[in-house]
Coordinates of C-alpha atoms in Angstrom, one line a residue:
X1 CA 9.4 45.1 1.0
X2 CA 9.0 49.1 1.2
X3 CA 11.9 50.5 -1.5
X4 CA 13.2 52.1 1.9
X5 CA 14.0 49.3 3.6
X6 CA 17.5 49.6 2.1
X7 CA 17.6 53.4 1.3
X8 CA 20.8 54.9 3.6
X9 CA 19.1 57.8 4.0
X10 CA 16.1 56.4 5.6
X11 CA 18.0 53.8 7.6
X12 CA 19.6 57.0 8.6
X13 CA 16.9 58.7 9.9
X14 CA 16.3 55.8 12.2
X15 CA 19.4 55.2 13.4
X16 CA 19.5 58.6 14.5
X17 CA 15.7 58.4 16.2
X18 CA 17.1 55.3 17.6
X19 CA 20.2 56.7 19.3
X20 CA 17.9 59.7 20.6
X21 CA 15.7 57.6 22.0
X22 CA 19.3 56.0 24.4
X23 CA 20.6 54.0 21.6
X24 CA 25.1 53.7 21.4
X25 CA 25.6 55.4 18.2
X26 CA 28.2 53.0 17.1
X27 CA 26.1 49.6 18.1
X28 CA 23.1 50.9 16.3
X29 CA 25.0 51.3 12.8
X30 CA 26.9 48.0 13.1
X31 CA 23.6 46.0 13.9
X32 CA 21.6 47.9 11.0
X33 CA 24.6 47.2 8.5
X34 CA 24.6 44.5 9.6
X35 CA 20.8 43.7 8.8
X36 CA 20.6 45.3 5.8
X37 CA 21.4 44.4 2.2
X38 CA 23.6 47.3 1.1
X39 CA 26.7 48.2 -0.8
X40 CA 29.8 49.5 0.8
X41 CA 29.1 52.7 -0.6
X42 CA 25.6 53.0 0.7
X43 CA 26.4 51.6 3.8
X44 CA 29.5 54.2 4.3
X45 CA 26.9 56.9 3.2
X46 CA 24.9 56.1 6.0
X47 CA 27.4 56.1 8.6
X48 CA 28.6 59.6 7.5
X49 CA 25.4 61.1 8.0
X50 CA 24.6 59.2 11.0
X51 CA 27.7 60.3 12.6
X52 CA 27.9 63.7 10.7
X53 CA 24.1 64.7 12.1
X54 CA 25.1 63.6 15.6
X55 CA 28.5 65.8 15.8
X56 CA 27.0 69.2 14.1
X57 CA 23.5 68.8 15.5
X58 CA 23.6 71.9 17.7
X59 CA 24.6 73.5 14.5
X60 CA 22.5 72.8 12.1
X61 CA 19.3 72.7 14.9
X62 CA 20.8 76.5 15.0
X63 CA 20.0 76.8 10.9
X64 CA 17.1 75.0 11.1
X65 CA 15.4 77.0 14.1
X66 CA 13.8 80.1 11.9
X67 CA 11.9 77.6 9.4
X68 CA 10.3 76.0 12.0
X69 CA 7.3 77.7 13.4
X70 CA 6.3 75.1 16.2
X71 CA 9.0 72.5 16.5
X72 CA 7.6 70.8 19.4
X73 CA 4.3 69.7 17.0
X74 CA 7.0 68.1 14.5
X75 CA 7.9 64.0 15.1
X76 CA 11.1 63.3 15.8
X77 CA 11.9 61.3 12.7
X78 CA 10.7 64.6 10.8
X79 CA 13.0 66.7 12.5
X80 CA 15.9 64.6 12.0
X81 CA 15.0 63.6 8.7
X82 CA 14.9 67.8 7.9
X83 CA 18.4 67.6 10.2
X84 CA 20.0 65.0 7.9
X85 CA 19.0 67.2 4.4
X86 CA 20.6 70.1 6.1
X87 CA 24.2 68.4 7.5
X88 CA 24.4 66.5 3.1
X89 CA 24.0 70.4 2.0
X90 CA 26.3 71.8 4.3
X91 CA 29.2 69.2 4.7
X92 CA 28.9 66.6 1.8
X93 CA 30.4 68.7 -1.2
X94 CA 29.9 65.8 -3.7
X95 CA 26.3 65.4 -3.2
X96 CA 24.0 66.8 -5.5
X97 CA 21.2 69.2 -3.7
X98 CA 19.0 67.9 -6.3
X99 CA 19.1 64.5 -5.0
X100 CA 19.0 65.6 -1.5
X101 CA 16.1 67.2 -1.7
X102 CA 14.0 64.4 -4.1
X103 CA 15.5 61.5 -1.4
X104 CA 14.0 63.7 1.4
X105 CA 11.0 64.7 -0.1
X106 CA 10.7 61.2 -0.7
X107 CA 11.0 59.8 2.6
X108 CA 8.8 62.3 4.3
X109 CA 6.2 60.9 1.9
X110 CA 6.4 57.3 2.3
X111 CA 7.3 56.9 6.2
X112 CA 4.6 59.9 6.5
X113 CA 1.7 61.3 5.1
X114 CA 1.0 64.1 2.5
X115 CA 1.2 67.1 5.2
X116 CA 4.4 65.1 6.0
X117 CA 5.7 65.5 2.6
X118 CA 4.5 69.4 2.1
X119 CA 5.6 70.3 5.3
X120 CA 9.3 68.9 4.4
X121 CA 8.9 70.3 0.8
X122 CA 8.3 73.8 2.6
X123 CA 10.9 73.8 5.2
X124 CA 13.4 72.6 2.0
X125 CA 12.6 75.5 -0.3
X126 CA 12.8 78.3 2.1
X127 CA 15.7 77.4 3.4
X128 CA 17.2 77.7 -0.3
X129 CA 16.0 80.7 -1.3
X130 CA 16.6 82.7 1.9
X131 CA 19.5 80.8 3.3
X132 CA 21.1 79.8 6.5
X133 CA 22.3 81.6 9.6
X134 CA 26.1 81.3 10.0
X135 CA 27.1 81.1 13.6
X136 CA 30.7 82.9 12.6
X137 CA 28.7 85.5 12.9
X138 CA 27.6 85.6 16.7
X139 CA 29.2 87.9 19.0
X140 CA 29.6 86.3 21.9
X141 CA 32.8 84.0 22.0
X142 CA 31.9 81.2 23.8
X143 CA 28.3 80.5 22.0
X144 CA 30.0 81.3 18.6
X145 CA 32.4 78.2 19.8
X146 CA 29.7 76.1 21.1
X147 CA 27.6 76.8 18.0
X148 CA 30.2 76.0 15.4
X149 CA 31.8 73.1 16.6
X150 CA 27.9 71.6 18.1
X151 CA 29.6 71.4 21.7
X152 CA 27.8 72.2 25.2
X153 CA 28.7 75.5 26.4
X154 CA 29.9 74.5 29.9
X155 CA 32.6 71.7 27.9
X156 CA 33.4 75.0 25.7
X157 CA 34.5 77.0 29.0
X158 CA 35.9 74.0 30.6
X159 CA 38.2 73.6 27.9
X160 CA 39.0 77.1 27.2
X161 CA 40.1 77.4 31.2
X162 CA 41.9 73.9 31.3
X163 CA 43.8 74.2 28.1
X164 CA 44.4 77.6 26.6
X165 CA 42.2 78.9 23.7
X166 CA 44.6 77.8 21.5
X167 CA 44.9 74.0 22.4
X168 CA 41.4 74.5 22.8
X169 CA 40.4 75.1 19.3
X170 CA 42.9 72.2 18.2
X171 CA 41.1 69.7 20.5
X172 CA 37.5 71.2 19.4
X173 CA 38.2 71.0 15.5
X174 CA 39.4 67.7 15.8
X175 CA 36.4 66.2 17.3
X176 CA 34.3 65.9 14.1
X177 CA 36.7 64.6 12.3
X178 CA 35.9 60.7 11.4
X179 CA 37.7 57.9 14.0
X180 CA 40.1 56.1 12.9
X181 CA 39.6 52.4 12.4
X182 CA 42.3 50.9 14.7
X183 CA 42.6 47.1 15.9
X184 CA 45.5 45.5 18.2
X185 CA 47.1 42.2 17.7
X186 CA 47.2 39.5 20.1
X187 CA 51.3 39.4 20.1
X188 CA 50.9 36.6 22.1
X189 CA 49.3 34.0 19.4
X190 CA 51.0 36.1 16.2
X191 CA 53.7 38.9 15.3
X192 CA 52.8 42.3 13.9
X193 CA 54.4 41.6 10.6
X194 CA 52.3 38.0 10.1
X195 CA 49.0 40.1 11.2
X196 CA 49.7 43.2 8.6
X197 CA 50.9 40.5 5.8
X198 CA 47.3 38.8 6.3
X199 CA 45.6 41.9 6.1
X200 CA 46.7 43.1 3.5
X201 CA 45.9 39.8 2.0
X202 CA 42.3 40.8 2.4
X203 CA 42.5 43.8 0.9
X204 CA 42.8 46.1 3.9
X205 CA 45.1 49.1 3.7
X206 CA 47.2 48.6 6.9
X207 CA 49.3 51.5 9.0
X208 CA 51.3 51.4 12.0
X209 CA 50.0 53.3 14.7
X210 CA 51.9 55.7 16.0
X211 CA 50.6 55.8 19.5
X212 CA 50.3 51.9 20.6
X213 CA 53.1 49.1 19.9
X214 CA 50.6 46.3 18.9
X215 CA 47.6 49.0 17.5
X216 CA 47.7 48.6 13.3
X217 CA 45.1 51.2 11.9
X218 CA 42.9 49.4 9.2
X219 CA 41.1 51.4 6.3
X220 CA 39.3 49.4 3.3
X221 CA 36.1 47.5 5.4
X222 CA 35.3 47.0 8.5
X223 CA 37.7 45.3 10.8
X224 CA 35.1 42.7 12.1
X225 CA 35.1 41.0 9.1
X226 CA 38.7 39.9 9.0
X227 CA 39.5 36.5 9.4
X228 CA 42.2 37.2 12.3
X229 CA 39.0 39.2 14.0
X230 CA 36.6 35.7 13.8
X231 CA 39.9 33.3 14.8
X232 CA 40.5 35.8 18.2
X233 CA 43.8 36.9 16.9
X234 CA 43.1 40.6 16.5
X235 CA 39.8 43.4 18.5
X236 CA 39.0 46.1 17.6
X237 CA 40.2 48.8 20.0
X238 CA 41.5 52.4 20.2
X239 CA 45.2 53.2 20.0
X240 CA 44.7 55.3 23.1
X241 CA 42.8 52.1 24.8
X242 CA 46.0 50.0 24.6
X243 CA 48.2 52.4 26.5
X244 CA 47.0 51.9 30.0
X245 CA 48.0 47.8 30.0
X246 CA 51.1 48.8 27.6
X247 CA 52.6 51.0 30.7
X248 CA 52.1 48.5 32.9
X249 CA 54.9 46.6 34.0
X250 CA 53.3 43.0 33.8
X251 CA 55.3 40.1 34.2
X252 CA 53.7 36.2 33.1
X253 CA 53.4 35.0 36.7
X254 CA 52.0 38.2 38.1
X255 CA 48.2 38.3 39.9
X256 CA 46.6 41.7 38.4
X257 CA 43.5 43.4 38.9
X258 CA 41.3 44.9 36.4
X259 CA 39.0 47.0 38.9
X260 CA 36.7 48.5 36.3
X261 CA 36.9 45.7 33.8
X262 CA 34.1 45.7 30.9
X263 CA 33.9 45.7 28.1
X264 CA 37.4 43.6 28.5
X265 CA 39.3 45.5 26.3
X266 CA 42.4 46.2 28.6
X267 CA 41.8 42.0 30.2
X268 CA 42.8 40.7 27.4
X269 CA 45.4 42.4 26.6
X270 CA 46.8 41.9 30.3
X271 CA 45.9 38.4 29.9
X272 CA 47.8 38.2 26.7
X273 CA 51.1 39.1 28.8
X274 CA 50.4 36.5 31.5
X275 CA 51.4 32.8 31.7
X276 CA 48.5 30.4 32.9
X277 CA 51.5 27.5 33.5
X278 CA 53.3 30.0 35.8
X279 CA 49.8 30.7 37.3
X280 CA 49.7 34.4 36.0
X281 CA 46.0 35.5 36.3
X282 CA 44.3 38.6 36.0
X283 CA 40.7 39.1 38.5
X284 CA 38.3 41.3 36.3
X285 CA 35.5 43.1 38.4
X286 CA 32.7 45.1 37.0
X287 CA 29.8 46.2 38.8
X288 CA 27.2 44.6 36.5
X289 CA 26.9 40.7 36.3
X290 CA 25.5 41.7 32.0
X291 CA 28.8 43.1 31.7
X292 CA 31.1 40.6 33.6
X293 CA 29.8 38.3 30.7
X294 CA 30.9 40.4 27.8
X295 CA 34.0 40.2 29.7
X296 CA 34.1 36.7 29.6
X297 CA 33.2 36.2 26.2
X298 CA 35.8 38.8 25.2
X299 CA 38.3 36.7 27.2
X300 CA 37.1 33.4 25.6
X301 CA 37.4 35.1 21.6
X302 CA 40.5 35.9 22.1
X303 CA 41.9 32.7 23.5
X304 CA 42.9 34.1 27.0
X305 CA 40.0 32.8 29.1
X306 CA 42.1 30.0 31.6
X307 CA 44.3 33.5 32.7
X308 CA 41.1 35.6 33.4
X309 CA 38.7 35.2 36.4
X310 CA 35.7 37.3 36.5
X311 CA 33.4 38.6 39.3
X312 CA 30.4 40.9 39.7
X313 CA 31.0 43.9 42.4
X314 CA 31.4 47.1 43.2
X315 CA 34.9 47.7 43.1
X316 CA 34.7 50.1 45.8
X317 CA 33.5 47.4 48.3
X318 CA 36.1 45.0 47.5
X319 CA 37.1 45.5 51.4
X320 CA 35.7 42.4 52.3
X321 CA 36.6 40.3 49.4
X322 CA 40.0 40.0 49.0
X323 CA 43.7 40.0 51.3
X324 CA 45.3 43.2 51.7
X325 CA 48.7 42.8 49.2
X326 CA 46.9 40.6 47.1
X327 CA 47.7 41.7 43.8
X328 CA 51.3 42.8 42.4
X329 CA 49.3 45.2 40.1
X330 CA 46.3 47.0 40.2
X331 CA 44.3 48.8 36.8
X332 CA 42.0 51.0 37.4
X333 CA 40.5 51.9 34.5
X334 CA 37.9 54.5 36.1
X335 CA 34.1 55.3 35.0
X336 CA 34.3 58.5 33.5
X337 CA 32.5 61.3 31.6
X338 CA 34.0 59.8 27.9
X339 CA 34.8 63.3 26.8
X340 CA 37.7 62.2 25.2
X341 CA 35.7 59.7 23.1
X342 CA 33.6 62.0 21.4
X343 CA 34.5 61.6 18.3
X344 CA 33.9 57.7 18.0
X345 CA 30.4 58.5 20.3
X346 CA 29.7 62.1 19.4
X347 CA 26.2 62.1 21.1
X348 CA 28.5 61.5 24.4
X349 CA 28.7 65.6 24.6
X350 CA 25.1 66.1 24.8
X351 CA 24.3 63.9 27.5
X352 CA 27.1 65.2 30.6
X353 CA 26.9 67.9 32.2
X354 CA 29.2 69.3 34.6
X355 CA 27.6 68.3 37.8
X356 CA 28.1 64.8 36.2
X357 CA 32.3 65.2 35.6
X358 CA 32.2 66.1 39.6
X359 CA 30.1 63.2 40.5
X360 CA 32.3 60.7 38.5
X361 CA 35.5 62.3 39.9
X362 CA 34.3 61.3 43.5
X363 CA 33.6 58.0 42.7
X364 CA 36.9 58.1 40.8
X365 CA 38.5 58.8 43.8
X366 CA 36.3 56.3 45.9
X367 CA 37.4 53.2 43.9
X368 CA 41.1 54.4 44.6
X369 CA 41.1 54.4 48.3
X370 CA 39.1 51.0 47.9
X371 CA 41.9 49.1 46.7
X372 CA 44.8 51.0 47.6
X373 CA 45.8 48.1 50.1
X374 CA 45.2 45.2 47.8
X375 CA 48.4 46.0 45.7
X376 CA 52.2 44.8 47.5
X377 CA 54.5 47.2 48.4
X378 CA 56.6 48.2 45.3
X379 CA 53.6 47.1 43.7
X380 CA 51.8 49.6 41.2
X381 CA 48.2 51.2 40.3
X382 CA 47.3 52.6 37.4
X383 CA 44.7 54.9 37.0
X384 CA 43.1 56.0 33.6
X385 CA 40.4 57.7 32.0
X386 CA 38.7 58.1 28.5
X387 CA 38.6 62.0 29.2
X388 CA 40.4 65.2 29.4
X389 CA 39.0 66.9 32.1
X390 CA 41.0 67.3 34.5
X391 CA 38.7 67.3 37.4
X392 CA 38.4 63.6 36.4
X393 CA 42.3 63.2 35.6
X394 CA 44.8 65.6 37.7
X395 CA 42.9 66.5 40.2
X396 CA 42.1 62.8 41.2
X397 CA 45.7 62.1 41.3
X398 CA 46.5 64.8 43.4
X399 CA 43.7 63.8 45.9
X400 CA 44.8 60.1 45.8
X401 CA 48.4 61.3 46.5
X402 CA 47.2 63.5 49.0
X403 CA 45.4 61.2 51.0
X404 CA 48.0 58.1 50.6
X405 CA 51.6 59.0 52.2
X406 CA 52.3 55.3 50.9
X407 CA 51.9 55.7 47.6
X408 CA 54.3 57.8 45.0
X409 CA 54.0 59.0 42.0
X410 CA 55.5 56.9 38.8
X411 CA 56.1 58.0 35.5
X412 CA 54.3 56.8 32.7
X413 CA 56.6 54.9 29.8
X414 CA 55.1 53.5 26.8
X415 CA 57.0 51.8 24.1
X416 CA 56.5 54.8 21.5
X417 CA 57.7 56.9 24.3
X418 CA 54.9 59.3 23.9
X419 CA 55.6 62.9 24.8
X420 CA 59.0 62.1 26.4
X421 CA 59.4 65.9 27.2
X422 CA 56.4 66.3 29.0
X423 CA 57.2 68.0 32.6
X424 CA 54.8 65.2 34.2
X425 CA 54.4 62.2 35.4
X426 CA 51.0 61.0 34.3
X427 CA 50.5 61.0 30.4
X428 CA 47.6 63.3 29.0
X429 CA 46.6 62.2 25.2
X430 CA 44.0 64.6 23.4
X431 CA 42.3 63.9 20.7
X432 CA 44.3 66.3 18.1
X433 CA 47.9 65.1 19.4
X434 CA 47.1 61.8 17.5
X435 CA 43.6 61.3 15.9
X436 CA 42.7 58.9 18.6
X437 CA 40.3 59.0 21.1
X438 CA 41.5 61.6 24.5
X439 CA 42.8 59.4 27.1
X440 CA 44.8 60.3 30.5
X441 CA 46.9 57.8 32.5
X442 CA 48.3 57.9 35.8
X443 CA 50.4 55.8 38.1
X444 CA 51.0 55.3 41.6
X445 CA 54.0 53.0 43.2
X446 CA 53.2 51.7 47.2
X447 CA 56.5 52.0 48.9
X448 CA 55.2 51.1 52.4

């Protein structure tokens, strides 16, 4: 067994060539902890960087770029190894640059070759005796911005014309900051005072959240390992996440559609409201029969699968498939850009672009008008997003009431009563109002 095998650093470095290569961030560094034998410590050490290379790499690409002559003759593994030496120097305090610079040095000689290891040796040494560019120092405002907080310089403007330079900043800074680790209770199978008292139990430290009525945020270990995790009693899922069903106004023997339903998040939690004696049932469509079984499985875990049917399709050709006024709620919880989840999938704002917000807006729109006549009258859709653009949020709303004279607007109540003083109907949450992920809901009654 190489002495890297369980070396954080290294598994670092290829998680990181992983996830540029297509892999999830956040499914990478579960499986490889997963794998490998490692401490707590090590395996938190790991996930920092990981995560910490990922959300500053436009940054620290920007420091590396003058001590790099020819980048595109440097491996990929190199390159981020050299980006992973550069983020411990520059953002973890309590790391010695000593050891940073023998674990790198290291690495580049055993996963490499001598060159390997002179070449990293070099880059290393120059950069500490001349130093690194700061990007406070550019000129022009919006590649300062984009260079200091590692975001694309179209998401920058967006931002800055969608929100204020102020609420900008607020939104940008918060971004790199870690996720918080946030599960919901199945209320249906236990209380919220039973679920905290057994968590604690195991050691976790256990908070309210203050943005979701059954979302408890969990520090300590990770949440899969708890015992109310492997007996289906608690997931793991975003405070934000639980709003959308939370708003709804479910009732146990109601028929519900989940239009854009995987991973199954937002079914089970419907599904958890719903009687299956007073035939309450929820339909959960995604577009991708791989999908429709995570669904499934999701369902069966957490003890709600004889109130969940499943089916693969395109929710926008659901013409064909079921009544008009079939369901007495619809969810729509769209396919979206994911801006607002940036800080739980940080690579998430190298890969749009804008062309991509106004392609997912139309189709946005497109599953909207699909089902429009499958919900009653006095029946309601909700729409949400994991974003906070609002070419993807308001401006899909307005189009969908635009184009349906039936439908009206509703407000949106939660039970923390979330920004009560809002002017709006819909409910915009960003990812600095709360430290969760950014997440936009909207809701439409039929009245004819």
């Amino acid at each position: 067994m190489s002495k890297l095998d369980n070396n954080p650093r290294s598994l670092a470095v290829t998680a990181l060539t992983r996830v540029k290569n297509g892999a999830y961030s956040n499914l990478q560094l579960n499986q490889m902890i997963d794998q490998a034998s490692m401490s707590q410590r090590d395996a938190g050490l790991m996930t920092t960087i990981v995560y910490g290379v990922i959300q500053h790499r436009m940054t620290i690409d920007y420091q590396l770029e003058p001590f790099i002559k020819n980048p595109k003759k440097v491996a990929d593994w190199v390159m981020i190894l050299l980006e992973t030496a550069v983020y411990q120097m520059q953002y973890l305090e309590r790391v010695p640059k000593r050891a940073i610079f023998d674990e790198s040095i290291e690495i580049a000689k055993t996963r490499g070759h001598e060159g390997i290891r002179r070449f990293v040796t070099g880059v290393l040494h120059q950069m500490d005796r001349v130093g690194i560019n700061d990007p406070a120092d550019i000129d022009d405002p919006i590649k300062r911005q984009s260079l200091i907080y590692s975001v694309p310089k179209w998401l920058i403007k967006e931002l800055n014309d969608q929100l204020g330079a102020k609420k900008a900043i607020s939104v940008l800074e918060s971004i790199n900051h870690p996720a918080n680790q946030s599960i919901r209770v199945a209320t249906d199978q236990m209380t919220m005072a039973d679920a905290k008292a057994a968590l604690d139990e195991e050691g976790y430290q256990v908070n309210d959240s203050q943005v979701a009525a059954e979302g408890l945020v969990l520090g300590g270990k990770p949440a899969n390992q708890a015992k109310l995790f492997h007996d289906g009693q608690i997931t793991i899922q975003d405070e934000s996440a639980m709003l959308p069903a939370e708003a709804m106004h479910i009732k146990p023997d109601m028929m519900i559609l989940d239009a854009c339903s995987a991973p199954g998040g937002k079914t089970v939690q419907i599904a958890g409201q719903l009687s299956a004696e007073d035939r309450g049932q929820v339909v959960a469509l995604d577009i991708h029969e791989h999908k429709v079984r995570l669904v499934k499985q999701n369902a069966k875990r957490m003890h709600v699968d004889d109130r969940v049917v499943t089916q693969a399709i395109d929710a926008r050709k659901i013409q064909d498939v079921f009544e008009d006024q079939t369901f007495d709620e619809i969810l729509v919880d769209a396919p979206c850009s994911g801006i607002g989840l940036v800080r739980r999938k940080p690579e998430i704002r190298y890969e749009k672009q804008l062309k991509d917000v106004q392609s997912l807006a139309k189709i946005q729109l497109a599953i909207l008008d699909a089902v429009a006549q499958k919900v009653k009258i006095n029946g309601i859709i909700t729409y949400s997003t994991c974003t906070i653009l609002n070419q993807e949020n308001r401006d899909v709303v307005a189009a969908f009431l635009a184009d349906h004279p039936d439908f009206e607007s509703q407000r949106v109540e939660t039970a923390r009563d979330l920004k009560s003083d809002r002017a709006t109907d819909y409910l915009e949450i960003y990812p600095d109002d709360f430290d969760s992920d950014g997440f936009f809901i909207g809701q439409f009654k039929r009245v004819r």
